[in-house]
PDB file of C-alpha atoms in Angstrom:
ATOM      1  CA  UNK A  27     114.367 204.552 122.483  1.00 58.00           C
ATOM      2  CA  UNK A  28     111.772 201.623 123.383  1.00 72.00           C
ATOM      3  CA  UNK A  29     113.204 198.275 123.349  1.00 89.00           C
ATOM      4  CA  UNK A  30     111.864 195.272 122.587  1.00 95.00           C
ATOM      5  CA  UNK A  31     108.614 194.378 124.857  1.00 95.00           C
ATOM      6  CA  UNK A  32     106.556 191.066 125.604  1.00 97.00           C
ATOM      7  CA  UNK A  33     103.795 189.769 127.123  1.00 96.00           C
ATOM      8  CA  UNK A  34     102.688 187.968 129.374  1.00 97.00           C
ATOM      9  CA  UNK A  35     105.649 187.462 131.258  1.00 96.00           C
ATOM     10  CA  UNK A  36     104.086 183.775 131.996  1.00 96.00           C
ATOM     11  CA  UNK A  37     101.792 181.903 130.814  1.00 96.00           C
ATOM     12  CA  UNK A  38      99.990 178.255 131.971  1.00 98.00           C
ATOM     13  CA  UNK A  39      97.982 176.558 129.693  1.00 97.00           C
ATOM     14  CA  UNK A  40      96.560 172.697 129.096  1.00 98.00           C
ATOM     15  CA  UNK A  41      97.334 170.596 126.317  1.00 97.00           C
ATOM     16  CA  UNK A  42      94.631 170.984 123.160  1.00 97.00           C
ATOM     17  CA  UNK A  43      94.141 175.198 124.192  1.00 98.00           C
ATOM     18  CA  UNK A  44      95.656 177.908 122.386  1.00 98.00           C
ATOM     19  CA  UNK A  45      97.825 180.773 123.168  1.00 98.00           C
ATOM     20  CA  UNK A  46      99.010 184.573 121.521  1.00 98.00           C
ATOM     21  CA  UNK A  47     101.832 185.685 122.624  1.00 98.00           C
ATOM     22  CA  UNK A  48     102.337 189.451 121.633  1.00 98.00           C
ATOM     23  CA  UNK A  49     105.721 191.434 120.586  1.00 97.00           C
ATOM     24  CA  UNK A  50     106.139 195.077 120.119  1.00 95.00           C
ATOM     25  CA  UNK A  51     109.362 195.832 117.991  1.00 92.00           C
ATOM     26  CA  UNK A  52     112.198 198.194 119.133  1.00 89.00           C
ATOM     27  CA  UNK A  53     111.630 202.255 117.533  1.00 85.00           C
ATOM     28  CA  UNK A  54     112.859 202.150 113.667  1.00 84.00           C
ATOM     29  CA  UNK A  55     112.442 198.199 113.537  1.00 87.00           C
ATOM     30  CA  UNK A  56     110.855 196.922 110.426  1.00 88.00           C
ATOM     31  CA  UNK A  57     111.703 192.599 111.171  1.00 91.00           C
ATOM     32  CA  UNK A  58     110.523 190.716 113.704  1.00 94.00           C
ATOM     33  CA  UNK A  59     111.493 187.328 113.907  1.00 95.00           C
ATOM     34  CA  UNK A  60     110.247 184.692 116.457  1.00 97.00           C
ATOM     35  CA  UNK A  61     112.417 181.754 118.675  1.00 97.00           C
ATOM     36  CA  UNK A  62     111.836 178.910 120.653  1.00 97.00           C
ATOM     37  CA  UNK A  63     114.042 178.186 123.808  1.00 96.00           C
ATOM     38  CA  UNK A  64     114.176 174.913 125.180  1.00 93.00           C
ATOM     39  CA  UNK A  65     115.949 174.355 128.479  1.00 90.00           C
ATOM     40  CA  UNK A  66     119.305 173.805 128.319  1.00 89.00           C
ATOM     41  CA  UNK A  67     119.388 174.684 124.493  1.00 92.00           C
ATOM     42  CA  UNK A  68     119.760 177.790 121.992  1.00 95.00           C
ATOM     43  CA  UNK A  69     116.705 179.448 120.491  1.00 96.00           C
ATOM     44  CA  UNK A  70     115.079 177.621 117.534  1.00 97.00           C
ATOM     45  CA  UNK A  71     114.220 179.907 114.593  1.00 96.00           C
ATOM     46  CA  UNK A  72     110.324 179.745 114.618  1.00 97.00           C
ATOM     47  CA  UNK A  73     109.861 182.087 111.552  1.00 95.00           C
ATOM     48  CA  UNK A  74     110.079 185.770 110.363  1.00 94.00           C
ATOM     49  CA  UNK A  75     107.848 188.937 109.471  1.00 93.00           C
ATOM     50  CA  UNK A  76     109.098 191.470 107.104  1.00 90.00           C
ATOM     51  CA  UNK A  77     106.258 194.329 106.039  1.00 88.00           C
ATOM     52  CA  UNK A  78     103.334 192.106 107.297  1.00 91.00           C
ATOM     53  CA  UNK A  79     104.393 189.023 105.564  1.00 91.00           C
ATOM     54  CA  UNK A  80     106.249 185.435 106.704  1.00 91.00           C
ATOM     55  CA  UNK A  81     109.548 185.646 105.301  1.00 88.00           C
ATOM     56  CA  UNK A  82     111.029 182.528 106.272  1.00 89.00           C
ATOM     57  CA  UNK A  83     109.989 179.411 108.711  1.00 92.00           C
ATOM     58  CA  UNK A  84     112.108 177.297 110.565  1.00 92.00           C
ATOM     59  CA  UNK A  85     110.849 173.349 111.278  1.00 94.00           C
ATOM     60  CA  UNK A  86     108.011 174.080 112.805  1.00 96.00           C
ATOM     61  CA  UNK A  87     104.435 172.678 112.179  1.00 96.00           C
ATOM     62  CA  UNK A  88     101.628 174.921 110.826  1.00 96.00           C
ATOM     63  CA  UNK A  89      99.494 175.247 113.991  1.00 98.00           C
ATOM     64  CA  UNK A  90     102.172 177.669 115.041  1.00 98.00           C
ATOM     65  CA  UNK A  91     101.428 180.521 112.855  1.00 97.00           C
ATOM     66  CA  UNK A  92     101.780 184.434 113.190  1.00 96.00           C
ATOM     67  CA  UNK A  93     101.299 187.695 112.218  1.00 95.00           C
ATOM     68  CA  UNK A  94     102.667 191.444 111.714  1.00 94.00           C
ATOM     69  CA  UNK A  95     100.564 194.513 112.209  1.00 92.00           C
ATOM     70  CA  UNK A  96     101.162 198.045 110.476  1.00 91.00           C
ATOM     71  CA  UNK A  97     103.239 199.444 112.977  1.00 87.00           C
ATOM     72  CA  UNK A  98     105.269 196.346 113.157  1.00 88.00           C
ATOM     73  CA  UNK A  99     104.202 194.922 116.102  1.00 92.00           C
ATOM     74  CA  UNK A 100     103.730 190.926 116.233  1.00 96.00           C
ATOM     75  CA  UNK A 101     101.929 187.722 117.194  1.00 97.00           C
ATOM     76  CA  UNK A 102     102.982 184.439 117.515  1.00 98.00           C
ATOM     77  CA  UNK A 103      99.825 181.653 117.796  1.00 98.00           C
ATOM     78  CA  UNK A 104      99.520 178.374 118.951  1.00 98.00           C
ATOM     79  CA  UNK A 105      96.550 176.039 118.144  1.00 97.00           C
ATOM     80  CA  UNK A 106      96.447 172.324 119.651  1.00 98.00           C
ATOM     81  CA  UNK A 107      99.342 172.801 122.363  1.00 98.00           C
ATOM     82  CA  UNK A 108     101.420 169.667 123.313  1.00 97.00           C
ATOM     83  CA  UNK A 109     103.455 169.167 126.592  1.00 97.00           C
ATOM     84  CA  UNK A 110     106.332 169.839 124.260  1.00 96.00           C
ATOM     85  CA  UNK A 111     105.356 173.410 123.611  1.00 97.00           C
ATOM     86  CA  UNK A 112     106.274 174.261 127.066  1.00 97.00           C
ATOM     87  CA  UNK A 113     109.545 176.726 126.507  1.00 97.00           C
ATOM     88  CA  UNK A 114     110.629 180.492 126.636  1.00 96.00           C
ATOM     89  CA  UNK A 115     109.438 182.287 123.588  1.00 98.00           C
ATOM     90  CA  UNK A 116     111.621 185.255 122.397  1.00 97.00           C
ATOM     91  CA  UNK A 117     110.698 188.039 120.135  1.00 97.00           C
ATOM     92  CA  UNK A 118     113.454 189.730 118.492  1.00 96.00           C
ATOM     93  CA  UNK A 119     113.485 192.947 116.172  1.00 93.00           C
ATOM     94  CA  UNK A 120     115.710 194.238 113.961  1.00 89.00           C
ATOM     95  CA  UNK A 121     116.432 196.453 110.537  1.00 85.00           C
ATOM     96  CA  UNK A 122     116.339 194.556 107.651  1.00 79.00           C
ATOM     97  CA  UNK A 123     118.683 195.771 105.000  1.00 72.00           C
ATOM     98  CA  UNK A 124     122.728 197.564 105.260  1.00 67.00           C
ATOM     99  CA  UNK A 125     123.870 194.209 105.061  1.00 68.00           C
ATOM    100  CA  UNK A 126     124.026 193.405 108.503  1.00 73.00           C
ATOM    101  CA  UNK A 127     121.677 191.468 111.157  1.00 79.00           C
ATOM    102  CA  UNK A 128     121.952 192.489 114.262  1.00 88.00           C
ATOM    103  CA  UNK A 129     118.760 190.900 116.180  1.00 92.00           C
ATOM    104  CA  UNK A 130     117.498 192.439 119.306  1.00 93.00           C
ATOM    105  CA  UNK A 131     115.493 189.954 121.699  1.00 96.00           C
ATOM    106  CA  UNK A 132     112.318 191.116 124.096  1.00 96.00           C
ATOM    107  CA  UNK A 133     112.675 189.432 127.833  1.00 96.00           C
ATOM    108  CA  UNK A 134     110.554 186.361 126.447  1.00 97.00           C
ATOM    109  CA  UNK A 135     107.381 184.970 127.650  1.00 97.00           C
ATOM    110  CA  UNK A 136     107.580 181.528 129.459  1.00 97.00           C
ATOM    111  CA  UNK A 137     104.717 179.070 128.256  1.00 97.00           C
ATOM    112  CA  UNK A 138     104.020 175.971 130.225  1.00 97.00           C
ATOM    113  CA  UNK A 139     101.851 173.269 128.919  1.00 97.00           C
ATOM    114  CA  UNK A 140     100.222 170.633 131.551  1.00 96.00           C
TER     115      UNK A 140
ATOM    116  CA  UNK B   9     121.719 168.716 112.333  1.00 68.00           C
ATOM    117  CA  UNK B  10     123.747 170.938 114.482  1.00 82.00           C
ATOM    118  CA  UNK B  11     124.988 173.800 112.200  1.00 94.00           C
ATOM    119  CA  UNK B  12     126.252 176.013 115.153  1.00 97.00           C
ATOM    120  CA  UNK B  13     128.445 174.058 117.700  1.00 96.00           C
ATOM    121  CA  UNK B  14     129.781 175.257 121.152  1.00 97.00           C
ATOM    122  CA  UNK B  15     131.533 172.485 122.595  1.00 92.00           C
ATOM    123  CA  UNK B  16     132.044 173.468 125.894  1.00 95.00           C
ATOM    124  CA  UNK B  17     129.265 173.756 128.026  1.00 95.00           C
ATOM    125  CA  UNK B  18     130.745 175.638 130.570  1.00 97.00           C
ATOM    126  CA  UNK B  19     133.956 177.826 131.826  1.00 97.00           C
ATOM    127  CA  UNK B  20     135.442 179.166 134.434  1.00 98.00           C
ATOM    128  CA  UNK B  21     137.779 181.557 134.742  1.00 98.00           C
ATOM    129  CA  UNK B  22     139.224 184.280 137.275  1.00 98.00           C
ATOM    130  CA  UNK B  23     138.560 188.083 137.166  1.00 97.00           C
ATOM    131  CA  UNK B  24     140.547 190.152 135.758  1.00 97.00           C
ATOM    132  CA  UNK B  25     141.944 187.257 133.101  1.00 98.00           C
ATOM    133  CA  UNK B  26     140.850 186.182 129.193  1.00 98.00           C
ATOM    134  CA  UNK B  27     137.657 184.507 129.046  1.00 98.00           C
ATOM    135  CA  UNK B  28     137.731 182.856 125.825  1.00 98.00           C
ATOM    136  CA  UNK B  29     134.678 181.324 124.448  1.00 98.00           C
ATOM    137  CA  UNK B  30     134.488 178.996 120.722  1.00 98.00           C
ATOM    138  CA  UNK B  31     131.977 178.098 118.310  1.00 98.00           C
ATOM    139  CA  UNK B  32     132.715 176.206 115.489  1.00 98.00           C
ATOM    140  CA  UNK B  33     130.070 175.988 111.957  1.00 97.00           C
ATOM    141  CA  UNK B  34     129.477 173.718 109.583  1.00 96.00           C
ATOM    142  CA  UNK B  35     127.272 175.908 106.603  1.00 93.00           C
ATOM    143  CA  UNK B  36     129.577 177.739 104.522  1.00 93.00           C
ATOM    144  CA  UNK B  37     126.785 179.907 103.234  1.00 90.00           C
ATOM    145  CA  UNK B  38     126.969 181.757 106.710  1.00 92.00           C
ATOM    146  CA  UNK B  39     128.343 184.902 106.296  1.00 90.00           C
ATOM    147  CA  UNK B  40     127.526 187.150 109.770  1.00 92.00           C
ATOM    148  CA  UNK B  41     128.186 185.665 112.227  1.00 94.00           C
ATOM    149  CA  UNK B  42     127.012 187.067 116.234  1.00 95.00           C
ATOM    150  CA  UNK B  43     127.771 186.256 120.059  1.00 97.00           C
ATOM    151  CA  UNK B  44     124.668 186.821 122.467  1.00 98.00           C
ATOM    152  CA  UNK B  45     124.876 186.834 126.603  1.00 97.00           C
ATOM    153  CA  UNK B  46     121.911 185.508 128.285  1.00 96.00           C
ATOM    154  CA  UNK B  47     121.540 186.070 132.222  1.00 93.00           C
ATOM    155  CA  UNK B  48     118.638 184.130 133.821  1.00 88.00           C
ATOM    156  CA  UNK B  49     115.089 185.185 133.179  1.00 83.00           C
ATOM    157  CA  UNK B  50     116.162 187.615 130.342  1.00 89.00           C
ATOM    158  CA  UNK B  51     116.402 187.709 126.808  1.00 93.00           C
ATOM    159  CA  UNK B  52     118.982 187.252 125.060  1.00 95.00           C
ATOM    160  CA  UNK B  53     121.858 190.629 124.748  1.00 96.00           C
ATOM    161  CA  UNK B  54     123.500 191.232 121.214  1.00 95.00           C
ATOM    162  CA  UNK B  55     127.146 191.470 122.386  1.00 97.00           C
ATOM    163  CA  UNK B  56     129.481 192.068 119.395  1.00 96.00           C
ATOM    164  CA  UNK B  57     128.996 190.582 115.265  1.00 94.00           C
ATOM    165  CA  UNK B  58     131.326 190.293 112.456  1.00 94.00           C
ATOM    166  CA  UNK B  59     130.997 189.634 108.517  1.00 92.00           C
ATOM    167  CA  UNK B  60     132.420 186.948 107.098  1.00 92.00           C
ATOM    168  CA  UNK B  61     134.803 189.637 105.085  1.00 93.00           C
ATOM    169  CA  UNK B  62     136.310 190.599 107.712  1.00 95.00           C
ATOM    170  CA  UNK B  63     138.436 187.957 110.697  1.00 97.00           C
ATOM    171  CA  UNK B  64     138.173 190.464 113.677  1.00 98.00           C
ATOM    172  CA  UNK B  65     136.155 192.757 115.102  1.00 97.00           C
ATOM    173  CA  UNK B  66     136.212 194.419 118.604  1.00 98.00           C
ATOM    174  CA  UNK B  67     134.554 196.294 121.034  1.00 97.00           C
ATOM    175  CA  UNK B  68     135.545 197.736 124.293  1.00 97.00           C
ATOM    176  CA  UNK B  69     136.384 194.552 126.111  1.00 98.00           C
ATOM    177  CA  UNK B  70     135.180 191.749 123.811  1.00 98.00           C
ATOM    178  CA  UNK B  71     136.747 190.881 120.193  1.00 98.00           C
ATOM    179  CA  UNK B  72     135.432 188.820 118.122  1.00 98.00           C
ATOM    180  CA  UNK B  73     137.728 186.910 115.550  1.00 98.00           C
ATOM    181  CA  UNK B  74     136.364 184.820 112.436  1.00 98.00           C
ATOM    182  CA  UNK B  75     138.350 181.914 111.145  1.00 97.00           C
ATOM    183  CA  UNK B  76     136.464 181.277 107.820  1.00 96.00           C
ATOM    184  CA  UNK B  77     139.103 178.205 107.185  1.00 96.00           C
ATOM    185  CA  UNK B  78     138.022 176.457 109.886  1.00 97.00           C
ATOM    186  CA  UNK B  79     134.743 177.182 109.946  1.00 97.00           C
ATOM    187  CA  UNK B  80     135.416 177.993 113.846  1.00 98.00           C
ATOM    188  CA  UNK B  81     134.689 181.956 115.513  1.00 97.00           C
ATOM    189  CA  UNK B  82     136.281 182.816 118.780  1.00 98.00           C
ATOM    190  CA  UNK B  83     135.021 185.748 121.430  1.00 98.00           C
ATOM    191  CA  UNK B  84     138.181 186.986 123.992  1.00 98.00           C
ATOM    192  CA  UNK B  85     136.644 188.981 127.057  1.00 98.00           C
ATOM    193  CA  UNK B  86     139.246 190.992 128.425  1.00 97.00           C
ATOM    194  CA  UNK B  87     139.616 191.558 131.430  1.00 98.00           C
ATOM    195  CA  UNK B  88     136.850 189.190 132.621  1.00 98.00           C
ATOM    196  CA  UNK B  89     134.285 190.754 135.162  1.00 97.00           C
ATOM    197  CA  UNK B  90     132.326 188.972 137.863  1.00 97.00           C
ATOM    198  CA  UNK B  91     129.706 190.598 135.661  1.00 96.00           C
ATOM    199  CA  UNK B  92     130.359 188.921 132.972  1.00 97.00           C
ATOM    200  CA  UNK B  93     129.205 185.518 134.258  1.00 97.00           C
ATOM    201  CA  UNK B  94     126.076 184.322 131.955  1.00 97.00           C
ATOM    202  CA  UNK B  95     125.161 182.431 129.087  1.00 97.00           C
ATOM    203  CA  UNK B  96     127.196 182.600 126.474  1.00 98.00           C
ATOM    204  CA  UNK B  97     125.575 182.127 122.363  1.00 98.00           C
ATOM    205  CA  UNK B  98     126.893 182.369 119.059  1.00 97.00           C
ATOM    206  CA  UNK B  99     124.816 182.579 116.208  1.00 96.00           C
ATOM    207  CA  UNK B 100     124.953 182.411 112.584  1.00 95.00           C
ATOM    208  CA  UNK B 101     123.083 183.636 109.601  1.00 91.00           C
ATOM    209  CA  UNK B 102     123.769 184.121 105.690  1.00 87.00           C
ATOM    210  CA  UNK B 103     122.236 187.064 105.062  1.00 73.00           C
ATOM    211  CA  UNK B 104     122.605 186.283 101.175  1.00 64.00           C
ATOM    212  CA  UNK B 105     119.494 184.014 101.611  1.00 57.00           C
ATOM    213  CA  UNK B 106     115.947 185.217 101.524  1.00 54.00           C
ATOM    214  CA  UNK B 107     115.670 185.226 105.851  1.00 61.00           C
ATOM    215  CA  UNK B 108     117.782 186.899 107.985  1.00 78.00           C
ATOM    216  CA  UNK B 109     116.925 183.517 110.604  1.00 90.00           C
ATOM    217  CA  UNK B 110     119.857 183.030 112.959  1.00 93.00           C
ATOM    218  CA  UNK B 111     120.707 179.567 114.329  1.00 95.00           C
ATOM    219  CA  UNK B 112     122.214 179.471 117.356  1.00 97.00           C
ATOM    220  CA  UNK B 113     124.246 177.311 119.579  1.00 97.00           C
ATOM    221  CA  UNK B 114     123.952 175.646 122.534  1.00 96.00           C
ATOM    222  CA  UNK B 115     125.372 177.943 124.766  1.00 97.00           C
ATOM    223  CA  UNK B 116     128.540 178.349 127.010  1.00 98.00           C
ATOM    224  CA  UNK B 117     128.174 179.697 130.288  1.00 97.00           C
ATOM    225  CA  UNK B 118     130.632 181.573 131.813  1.00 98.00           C
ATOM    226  CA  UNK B 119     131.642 182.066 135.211  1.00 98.00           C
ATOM    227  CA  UNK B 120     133.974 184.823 136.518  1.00 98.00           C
ATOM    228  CA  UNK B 121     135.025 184.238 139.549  1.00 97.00           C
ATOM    229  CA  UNK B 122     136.286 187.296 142.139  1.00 94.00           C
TER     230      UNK B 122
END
């Protein structure tokens, strides 16, 4: 069984570019949701993709946006990046439905902003 | 506003004893509720999760136990392994709500000392 995968492992970008960072879900994994990790603090819910659509967004601005693809893989986009946006990013899969919600993370891909 | 609180920001305890880490919640609509270990330059590792129906749950060496009165969820390691020294996150989500999002923490880390 594949777990969950990222990439890149790092990134460095200026402020005003834009960045995809790319998820591939965990085998039988229809959910993937997306986090922010500050340093120092828990992830921040970024939002959530259940058969190819956002199903839920935490308080985040619309230049980050997303996207699921057929097999459930997943994007996560940034347009107009601010010094702020420098964090770990963390995919996580999971099953949605069974009444549970068990979430299971990728490594993360580091983003710094200069 | 911090809906998931750990309180202690670190501890430090000796092998072989209880490690016992807290998280206290202030949304009663939570009703799963997870702990997560983070070492550095990973993501995060689903460790053990209980239901709000239930006020204990265990596995192997962890147990989890759910005070839904106090809005406060506990996770005993025992016996504590040098291993065992990471980042420490609880997380909650109500899974009766259109996202499964989890909010998380601040984290706890742990140290086990030999």
């Amino acid at each position: 069984e594949t777990g969950v995968t990222q990439s890149p492992t790092h990134l460095i970008k200026t402020r005003g570019q834009q960045v995809t960072l790319r998820c591939s879900s965990q085998s039988g994994h229809n959910t993937v949701s997306w986090y922010q990790q500050a340093l120092g603090q828990g992830p921040q819910f970024i939002f959530q993709y259940y058969r190819e659509e956002e199903n839920g967004r935490g308080n985040f601005p619309p230049r980050f946006s997303g996207l699921q693809f057929p097999n459930y893989s997943s994007e996560l986009n940034v347009n107009a990046l601010e010094l702020d946006d420098s964090a770990l990013y963390l995919c996580a899969s999971s099953f949605s439905g069974g009444g549970r919600n068990e979430q299971f993370f990728g490594p993360g891909t580091r983003l710094t902003v200069l | 506003d911090q809906q998931v609180k750990q309180n202690s920001p670190s501890l430090s305890v000796q092998e072989g004893r209880i490690s016992i880490l807290n998280c206290d919640y202030t949304n009663s609509m939570f009703d799963y509720f997870l702990w997560y270990k983070k070492y550095p330059a990973e993501g995060p590792t689903f460790l053990i999760s209980i239901s709000s129906i239930k006020d204990k749950n265990e596995d192997g060496r962890f147990t989890v136990f759910l005070n839904k009165s106090a809005k406060h969820l506990s996770l005993h390691i025992v016996p504590s392994q040098p291993g065992d020294s990471a980042v420490y996150f609880c997380a909650a989500s109500a899974l009766g709500g259109n996202t499964g999002k989890l909010i998380f923490g601040q984290g706890t880390t742990l140290q086990v000392k030999p």
